[in-house]
Amino acid sequence: MMLSRASKYAILSTLFLAEHSSVEKKISVKVIAESIDVPSPFLAKLFQQLVRGKIISSTKGPNGGFYLNESNGKRNVLDIIENIDGLTKLNDCFLGLNECDSENPCPVHFIVEPFKENILGKFRDKTIMEFAQEISEKGRVLTLKDITPKVKK
Amino acid sequence: MMLSRASKYAILSTLFLAEHSSVEKKISVKVIAESIDVPSPFLAKLFQQLVRGKIISSTKGPNGGFYLNESNGKRNVLDIIENIDGLTKLNDCFLGLNECDSENPCPVHFIVEPFKENILGKFRDKTIMEFAQEISEKGRVLTLKDITPKVKK
DNA sequence: ATTATAAAAGATAAAAAGATCTTATTATAT
DNA sequence: ATATAATAAGATCTTTTTATCTTTTATAAT
């Protein structure tokens, strides 16, 4: 249940686009990378894949950039993870057993399983758009930058 | 919440020792590696660290091997993970934010947090010995091998 | 004491993940 | 039409994780 960095960056930047972009207002990789504090060449690669997966949209050229269209906004967080890491990573046995189910459970199966189901459900049922709404209404952090500046020495 | 392979191997093999070894009955890396189907040189390295961390015990020489003593058995699963991966990995923000707490939450903070607390508690409160007891009483799988043999073609 | 056995330690290798760089393409504004 | 701004694609480099190999050290049995 620990995501790759790629997936983390993907979720953050997609939510960032959900909040700040639109068909009329596209945003460049560079701006997004700086906002969420992520290496921009890496994010560029990632975005290519997200575009192919129809998680986000893009247009090239002047005033081009990345944005979310109507249907992008209806995708969910699990779609993003699936597109980058694949779902096996999330569904696989916590201890890595090849076969682990209620018939042949690993030692932690009945501890982990209920959580997994529940949390995956939450990531599946809430759309990116709905997340974005909560982000702007309630205030959520969308950057890897330090936000509480340390006191100067 | 996804462990490294090292941690997974460590948990499986420690539980294996809990069930099958004792001060009088030590077990060699080779036997354990074959039982749980894990590369034995890798497991050997891992065991060195677990011994240093007082998760398991060892003696060299003829009839030597690895085993759990009384106090080893009182450790918990979280101790193992801490010894191999460290706890930061488990405690860190799901989306990788540097600072993420209820004051400055990431977009999934309030979804993930309750689960994390709960599951970590379960891994902290149950001793290795108790796990081993459940394993032998209720039957749990402790190997990466395929257990349901595929039908021959 | 000698020998066989098993872990400890250290050095090395291979694979995967993460990050970067360079060169196309494409689309738009002029 | 042309220059330009931005993504797309592919090649390459670095770091971390996983795995292996070799040598040394400790221990117990004989």
Tab-separated table of C-alpha atoms (C1' of nucleotides) in Angstrom:
chain	number	residue	atom	x	y	z
A	1	MET	CA	0.000	0.000	0.000
A	2	MET	CA	3.025	2.192	-0.426
A	3	LEU	CA	2.968	3.876	-3.797
A	4	SER	CA	5.906	4.468	-6.092
A	5	ARG	CA	7.038	8.041	-6.288
A	6	ALA	CA	5.730	8.127	-9.828
A	7	SER	CA	2.202	7.397	-8.578
A	8	LYS	CA	2.466	9.941	-5.816
A	9	TYR	CA	3.609	12.637	-8.225
A	10	ALA	CA	0.840	11.611	-10.600
A	11	ILE	CA	-1.880	11.951	-7.985
A	12	LEU	CA	-0.620	15.292	-6.719
A	13	SER	CA	-0.231	16.804	-10.152
A	14	THR	CA	-3.572	15.524	-11.397
A	15	LEU	CA	-5.285	17.056	-8.379
A	16	PHE	CA	-3.321	20.224	-9.005
A	17	LEU	CA	-4.640	20.320	-12.564
A	18	ALA	CA	-8.133	19.615	-11.306
A	19	GLU	CA	-7.966	22.657	-9.122
A	20	HIS	CA	-6.081	25.090	-11.353
A	21	SER	CA	-6.552	24.133	-14.984
A	22	SER	CA	-9.356	23.971	-17.497
A	23	VAL	CA	-9.763	23.616	-21.251
A	24	GLU	CA	-9.252	27.365	-21.482
A	25	LYS	CA	-6.375	27.460	-19.043
A	26	LYS	CA	-3.649	24.964	-19.796
A	27	ILE	CA	-0.568	24.682	-17.629
A	28	SER	CA	2.990	23.715	-18.584
A	29	VAL	CA	4.982	20.923	-16.984
A	30	LYS	CA	7.465	23.417	-15.698
A	31	VAL	CA	4.908	25.404	-13.731
A	32	ILE	CA	3.341	22.299	-12.240
A	33	ALA	CA	6.694	20.757	-11.392
A	34	GLU	CA	7.696	23.906	-9.545
A	35	SER	CA	4.387	24.188	-7.737
A	36	ILE	CA	4.405	20.724	-6.303
A	37	ASP	CA	8.206	20.571	-6.104
A	38	VAL	CA	8.929	17.582	-8.268
A	39	PRO	CA	11.668	17.059	-10.907
A	40	SER	CA	10.220	18.389	-14.124
A	41	PRO	CA	11.774	15.955	-16.648
A	42	PHE	CA	10.415	13.117	-14.558
A	43	LEU	CA	6.987	14.690	-14.419
A	44	ALA	CA	7.079	15.254	-18.184
A	45	LYS	CA	7.573	11.527	-18.751
A	46	LEU	CA	4.826	10.748	-16.304
A	47	PHE	CA	2.415	13.118	-18.018
A	48	GLN	CA	2.931	11.377	-21.337
A	49	GLN	CA	1.662	8.203	-19.775
A	50	LEU	CA	-1.225	9.908	-18.024
A	51	VAL	CA	-2.305	11.450	-21.324
A	52	ARG	CA	-2.203	8.046	-23.003
A	53	GLY	CA	-4.261	6.691	-20.114
A	54	LYS	CA	-6.806	9.504	-20.559
A	55	ILE	CA	-6.285	10.659	-17.001
A	56	ILE	CA	-5.259	14.123	-18.148
A	57	SER	CA	-5.261	15.996	-21.466
A	58	SER	CA	-2.680	18.024	-23.366
A	59	THR	CA	-2.163	20.250	-26.340
A	60	LYS	CA	1.138	21.242	-27.844
A	61	GLY	CA	2.338	24.577	-29.104
A	62	PRO	CA	1.981	28.125	-27.823
A	63	ASN	CA	-0.566	28.420	-25.026
A	64	GLY	CA	-0.516	24.663	-24.895
A	65	GLY	CA	0.006	22.590	-21.799
A	66	PHE	CA	-1.821	20.103	-19.647
A	67	TYR	CA	-5.356	20.292	-18.333
A	68	LEU	CA	-8.357	18.231	-17.292
A	69	ASN	CA	-11.422	17.998	-19.464
A	70	GLU	CA	-14.884	17.004	-18.327
A	71	SER	CA	-14.319	13.273	-18.613
A	72	ASN	CA	-10.836	13.414	-17.035
A	73	GLY	CA	-12.447	14.915	-13.947
A	74	LYS	CA	-14.684	11.892	-13.553
A	75	ARG	CA	-11.813	9.485	-13.132
A	76	ASN	CA	-10.752	8.472	-9.629
A	77	VAL	CA	-7.533	8.122	-7.668
A	78	LEU	CA	-7.416	4.388	-8.239
A	79	ASP	CA	-7.435	4.995	-12.000
A	80	ILE	CA	-4.265	7.036	-11.582
A	81	ILE	CA	-2.530	4.404	-9.498
A	82	GLU	CA	-3.640	1.704	-11.919
A	83	ASN	CA	-2.261	3.682	-14.845
A	84	ILE	CA	1.166	4.152	-13.255
A	85	ASP	CA	1.881	1.315	-10.843
A	86	GLY	CA	-0.826	-1.122	-11.824
A	87	LEU	CA	-3.246	-2.530	-9.296
A	88	THR	CA	-1.409	-5.730	-8.481
A	89	LYS	CA	0.890	-3.780	-6.237
A	90	LEU	CA	-2.058	-2.697	-4.099
A	91	ASN	CA	-3.870	-5.995	-4.189
A	92	ASP	CA	-0.933	-8.285	-3.624
A	93	CYS	CA	-0.416	-10.080	-0.334
A	94	PHE	CA	1.164	-7.890	2.332
A	95	LEU	CA	3.861	-10.499	2.885
A	96	GLY	CA	4.341	-11.195	-0.807
A	97	LEU	CA	2.879	-14.705	-0.941
A	98	ASN	CA	2.009	-15.902	-4.397
A	99	GLU	CA	-1.300	-17.201	-3.261
A	100	CYS	CA	-2.954	-15.654	-0.266
A	101	ASP	CA	-6.696	-15.637	0.257
A	102	SER	CA	-9.185	-16.568	2.951
A	103	GLU	CA	-8.710	-20.229	2.016
A	104	ASN	CA	-4.928	-20.097	2.311
A	105	PRO	CA	-4.191	-16.989	4.341
A	106	CYS	CA	-0.803	-15.605	5.255
A	107	PRO	CA	-0.253	-14.805	8.936
A	108	VAL	CA	-1.443	-11.220	8.573
A	109	HIS	CA	-4.152	-11.775	5.986
A	110	PHE	CA	-7.118	-11.238	8.303
A	111	ILE	CA	-5.516	-8.163	9.789
A	112	VAL	CA	-4.759	-6.456	6.506
A	113	GLU	CA	-7.634	-7.538	4.283
A	114	PRO	CA	-10.494	-5.502	5.812
A	115	PHE	CA	-8.441	-2.320	5.627
A	116	LYS	CA	-7.438	-2.907	2.065
A	117	GLU	CA	-10.976	-3.361	0.854
A	118	ASN	CA	-12.196	-0.323	2.696
A	119	ILE	CA	-9.497	2.052	1.620
A	120	LEU	CA	-9.543	0.961	-2.004
A	121	GLY	CA	-13.266	1.629	-2.010
A	122	LYS	CA	-12.709	5.174	-0.875
A	123	PHE	CA	-10.183	5.737	-3.640
A	124	ARG	CA	-12.548	4.290	-6.211
A	125	ASP	CA	-15.747	6.044	-5.248
A	126	LYS	CA	-14.580	9.642	-5.082
A	127	THR	CA	-13.869	11.365	-8.379
A	128	ILE	CA	-10.898	13.611	-9.031
A	129	MET	CA	-13.356	16.480	-9.380
A	130	GLU	CA	-14.847	15.771	-5.983
A	131	PHE	CA	-11.390	15.629	-4.472
A	132	ALA	CA	-10.549	18.967	-6.062
A	133	GLN	CA	-13.681	20.504	-4.610
A	134	GLU	CA	-12.740	19.347	-1.131
A	135	ILE	CA	-9.226	20.630	-1.633
A	136	SER	CA	-10.356	24.158	-2.399
A	137	GLU	CA	-13.158	24.172	0.171
A	138	LYS	CA	-11.333	22.708	3.111
A	139	GLY	CA	-7.748	23.501	2.239
A	140	ARG	CA	-5.393	20.661	1.513
A	141	VAL	CA	-1.672	20.688	0.881
A	142	LEU	CA	-0.617	19.839	-2.677
A	143	THR	CA	3.141	20.295	-2.620
A	144	LEU	CA	6.174	18.438	-1.429
A	145	LYS	CA	7.753	21.726	-0.379
A	146	ASP	CA	8.198	22.526	3.266
A	147	ILE	CA	5.321	24.731	4.220
A	148	THR	CA	6.100	25.677	7.785
A	149	PRO	CA	9.348	27.578	7.319
A	150	LYS	CA	11.967	26.578	9.843
A	151	VAL	CA	13.205	29.350	12.082
A	152	LYS	CA	16.453	30.962	11.013
A	153	LYS	CA	19.486	30.159	13.079
B	1	MET	CA	2.451	0.464	3.659
B	2	MET	CA	4.119	-1.721	1.107
B	3	LEU	CA	7.126	-3.434	2.600
B	4	SER	CA	10.452	-4.111	0.929
B	5	ARG	CA	11.077	-7.696	0.039
B	6	ALA	CA	13.709	-7.760	2.734
B	7	SER	CA	11.081	-6.982	5.389
B	8	LYS	CA	8.667	-9.522	3.998
B	9	TYR	CA	11.326	-12.237	4.030
B	10	ALA	CA	12.294	-11.179	7.537
B	11	ILE	CA	8.751	-11.486	8.863
B	12	LEU	CA	8.126	-14.830	7.207
B	13	SER	CA	11.383	-16.349	8.351
B	14	THR	CA	11.087	-15.050	11.893
B	15	LEU	CA	7.620	-16.541	12.147
B	16	PHE	CA	9.002	-19.740	10.669
B	17	LEU	CA	11.643	-19.843	13.379
B	18	ALA	CA	9.020	-19.088	15.990
B	19	GLU	CA	7.086	-22.128	14.929
B	20	HIS	CA	9.880	-24.600	14.203
B	21	SER	CA	12.960	-23.655	16.177
B	22	SER	CA	14.054	-23.489	19.788
B	23	VAL	CA	17.272	-23.156	21.751
B	24	GLU	CA	17.672	-26.915	21.411
B	25	LYS	CA	16.680	-27.035	17.771
B	26	LYS	CA	18.542	-24.549	15.615
B	27	ILE	CA	17.898	-24.289	11.912
B	28	SER	CA	20.315	-23.357	9.125
B	29	VAL	CA	19.735	-20.574	6.597
B	30	LYS	CA	19.627	-23.108	3.833
B	31	VAL	CA	16.734	-25.047	5.317
B	32	ILE	CA	14.744	-21.915	6.053
B	33	ALA	CA	15.424	-20.401	2.647
B	34	GLU	CA	14.161	-23.559	0.986
B	35	SER	CA	11.101	-23.803	3.206
B	36	ILE	CA	9.855	-20.316	2.529
B	37	ASP	CA	11.319	-20.208	-0.998
B	38	VAL	CA	13.621	-17.246	-0.730
B	39	PRO	CA	17.186	-16.791	-2.057
B	40	SER	CA	19.440	-18.115	0.656
B	41	PRO	CA	22.430	-15.720	0.344
B	42	PHE	CA	19.995	-12.848	0.639
B	43	LEU	CA	18.361	-14.387	3.665
B	44	ALA	CA	21.785	-14.958	5.216
B	45	LYS	CA	22.560	-11.244	4.983
B	46	LEU	CA	19.176	-10.417	6.389
B	47	PHE	CA	19.661	-12.756	9.321
B	48	GLN	CA	22.896	-11.036	10.277
B	49	GLN	CA	20.955	-7.838	10.711
B	50	LEU	CA	18.108	-9.510	12.580
B	51	VAL	CA	20.616	-11.045	14.986
B	52	ARG	CA	22.219	-7.650	15.595
B	53	GLY	CA	18.736	-6.258	16.190
B	54	LYS	CA	18.013	-9.046	18.685
B	55	ILE	CA	15.020	-10.195	16.697
B	56	ILE	CA	16.478	-13.675	16.278
B	57	SER	CA	19.455	-15.559	17.729
B	58	SER	CA	22.240	-17.645	16.236
B	59	THR	CA	25.142	-19.911	17.059
B	60	LYS	CA	27.933	-20.929	14.746
B	61	GLY	CA	29.477	-24.318	14.179
B	62	PRO	CA	28.136	-27.857	14.019
B	63	ASN	CA	24.509	-28.093	15.079
B	64	GLY	CA	24.496	-24.342	14.954
B	65	GLY	CA	21.933	-22.233	13.181
B	66	PHE	CA	19.241	-19.709	13.897
B	67	TYR	CA	16.532	-19.856	16.525
B	68	LEU	CA	14.349	-17.731	18.760
B	69	ASN	CA	15.021	-17.486	22.448
B	70	GLU	CA	12.506	-16.449	25.086
B	71	SER	CA	13.021	-12.728	24.669
B	72	ASN	CA	13.087	-12.887	20.839
B	73	GLY	CA	9.599	-14.338	20.977
B	74	LYS	CA	8.306	-11.322	22.822
B	75	ARG	CA	9.179	-8.927	20.008
B	76	ASN	CA	6.480	-7.912	17.544
B	77	VAL	CA	6.096	-7.597	13.802
B	78	LEU	CA	6.685	-3.863	13.908
B	79	ASP	CA	10.066	-4.478	15.547
B	80	ILE	CA	11.038	-6.549	12.524
B	81	ILE	CA	9.926	-3.932	10.038
B	82	GLU	CA	11.662	-1.241	12.037
B	83	ASN	CA	14.870	-3.246	12.073
B	84	ILE	CA	14.895	-3.749	8.306
B	85	ASP	CA	13.050	-0.890	6.599
B	86	GLY	CA	12.802	1.582	9.437
B	87	LEU	CA	9.479	2.990	10.548
B	88	THR	CA	9.521	6.192	8.530
B	89	LYS	CA	8.441	4.223	5.511
B	90	LEU	CA	5.264	3.176	7.285
B	91	ASN	CA	4.587	6.467	8.970
B	92	ASP	CA	5.293	8.767	6.071
B	93	CYS	CA	2.532	10.556	4.222
B	94	PHE	CA	0.745	8.386	1.677
B	95	LEU	CA	1.424	10.977	-1.016
B	96	GLY	CA	4.966	11.631	0.128
B	97	LEU	CA	4.496	15.155	1.484
B	98	ASN	CA	7.267	16.345	3.749
B	99	GLU	CA	4.833	17.678	6.255
B	100	CYS	CA	1.403	16.161	6.477
B	101	ASP	CA	-0.675	16.184	9.631
B	102	SER	CA	-4.147	17.156	10.727
B	103	GLU	CA	-3.062	20.811	10.672
B	104	ASN	CA	-1.715	20.643	7.137
B	105	PRO	CA	-3.271	17.550	5.615
B	106	CYS	CA	-2.671	16.130	2.158
B	107	PRO	CA	-5.784	15.368	0.117
B	108	VAL	CA	-5.988	11.781	1.349
B	109	HIS	CA	-4.795	12.347	4.904
B	110	PHE	CA	-8.145	11.833	6.605
B	111	ILE	CA	-8.832	8.759	4.539
B	112	VAL	CA	-5.553	7.038	5.246
B	113	GLU	CA	-4.756	8.118	8.793
B	114	PRO	CA	-7.336	6.094	10.722
B	115	PHE	CA	-6.322	2.910	8.935
B	116	LYS	CA	-2.675	3.458	9.530
B	117	GLU	CA	-3.072	3.932	13.260
B	118	ASN	CA	-5.265	0.917	13.577
B	119	ILE	CA	-3.138	-1.474	11.583
B	120	LEU	CA	0.125	-0.388	13.163
B	121	GLY	CA	-1.458	-1.024	16.537
B	122	LYS	CA	-2.244	-4.581	15.576
B	123	PHE	CA	1.318	-5.161	14.462
B	124	ARG	CA	2.647	-3.699	17.674
B	125	ASP	CA	0.401	-5.433	20.180
B	126	LYS	CA	0.718	-9.025	19.093
B	127	THR	CA	4.000	-10.774	19.866
B	128	ILE	CA	5.826	-13.058	17.474
B	129	MET	CA	5.086	-15.887	19.870
B	130	GLU	CA	1.383	-15.152	19.744
B	131	PHE	CA	1.487	-15.031	15.974
B	132	ALA	CA	3.260	-18.389	15.917
B	133	GLN	CA	0.603	-19.879	18.148
B	134	GLU	CA	-2.139	-18.724	15.809
B	135	ILE	CA	-0.192	-20.053	12.852
B	136	SER	CA	-0.019	-23.565	14.223
B	137	GLU	CA	-3.525	-23.542	15.676
B	138	LYS	CA	-5.410	-22.085	12.763
B	139	GLY	CA	-3.102	-22.918	9.882
B	140	ARG	CA	-1.405	-20.107	8.037
B	141	VAL	CA	0.767	-20.174	4.953
B	142	LEU	CA	4.423	-19.362	5.519
B	143	THR	CA	5.987	-19.851	2.105
B	144	LEU	CA	6.235	-18.027	-1.181
B	145	LYS	CA	5.922	-21.335	-3.014
B	146	ASP	CA	2.816	-22.108	-4.947
B	147	ILE	CA	0.706	-24.282	-2.726
B	148	THR	CA	-2.194	-25.238	-4.940
B	149	PRO	CA	-0.378	-27.253	-7.587
B	150	LYS	CA	-1.466	-26.346	-11.091
B	151	VAL	CA	-2.969	-29.196	-13.070
B	152	LYS	CA	-0.565	-30.958	-15.416
B	153	LYS	CA	-0.987	-30.280	-19.074
C	1	DA	C1'	44.204	-30.398	19.253
C	2	DT	C1'	41.932	-31.243	14.950
C	3	DT	C1'	38.349	-31.138	11.942
C	4	DA	C1'	33.921	-30.259	10.177
C	5	DT	C1'	30.217	-27.122	10.153
C	6	DA	C1'	27.678	-23.154	10.187
C	7	DA	C1'	27.249	-18.139	10.694
C	8	DA	C1'	29.600	-13.362	10.030
C	9	DA	C1'	31.559	-10.142	7.170
C	10	DG	C1'	32.859	-7.913	3.212
C	11	DA	C1'	33.132	-7.320	-1.668
C	12	DT	C1'	30.803	-7.648	-5.971
C	13	DA	C1'	27.093	-8.054	-9.445
C	14	DA	C1'	22.482	-7.580	-11.458
C	15	DA	C1'	18.009	-5.530	-11.691
C	16	DA	C1'	14.690	-2.023	-10.830
C	17	DA	C1'	13.374	2.580	-9.877
C	18	DG	C1'	14.156	7.251	-10.262
C	19	DA	C1'	15.886	11.141	-12.707
C	20	DT	C1'	17.892	13.638	-16.729
C	21	DC	C1'	19.016	14.903	-21.365
C	22	DT	C1'	18.484	15.367	-26.337
C	23	DT	C1'	15.981	15.371	-30.366
C	24	DA	C1'	11.634	15.119	-32.680
C	25	DT	C1'	6.735	16.671	-33.369
C	26	DT	C1'	2.795	19.374	-33.194
C	27	DA	C1'	-0.077	23.395	-32.874
C	28	DT	C1'	-0.757	28.174	-32.521
C	29	DA	C1'	0.022	33.039	-33.052
C	30	DT	C1'	1.860	36.326	-35.985
D	1	DA	C1'	4.284	30.426	-44.418
D	2	DT	C1'	7.245	30.897	-40.437
D	3	DA	C1'	8.861	31.181	-35.889
D	4	DT	C1'	7.963	29.656	-31.502
D	5	DA	C1'	6.243	27.381	-27.502
D	6	DA	C1'	5.007	23.484	-25.719
D	7	DT	C1'	4.481	18.273	-25.479
D	8	DA	C1'	6.231	13.421	-27.240
D	9	DA	C1'	9.571	10.120	-27.571
D	10	DG	C1'	13.693	7.831	-26.974
D	11	DA	C1'	18.270	7.332	-25.108
D	12	DT	C1'	21.117	7.639	-21.129
D	13	DC	C1'	22.680	8.211	-16.481
D	14	DT	C1'	22.323	7.532	-11.235
D	15	DT	C1'	20.757	5.530	-7.123
D	16	DT	C1'	18.597	2.063	-4.527
D	17	DT	C1'	17.248	-2.490	-3.881
D	18	DT	C1'	17.940	-7.192	-4.473
D	19	DA	C1'	20.912	-10.981	-5.051
D	20	DT	C1'	25.400	-13.510	-5.116
D	21	DC	C1'	30.019	-14.863	-4.084
D	22	DT	C1'	34.239	-15.401	-1.295
D	23	DT	C1'	36.756	-15.270	2.812
D	24	DT	C1'	36.975	-15.265	7.760
D	25	DT	C1'	35.609	-16.528	12.363
D	26	DA	C1'	33.416	-19.183	15.927
D	27	DT	C1'	31.806	-23.527	17.842
D	28	DA	C1'	31.017	-28.117	18.783
D	29	DA	C1'	32.038	-32.908	18.143
D	30	DT	C1'	35.533	-36.217	17.674
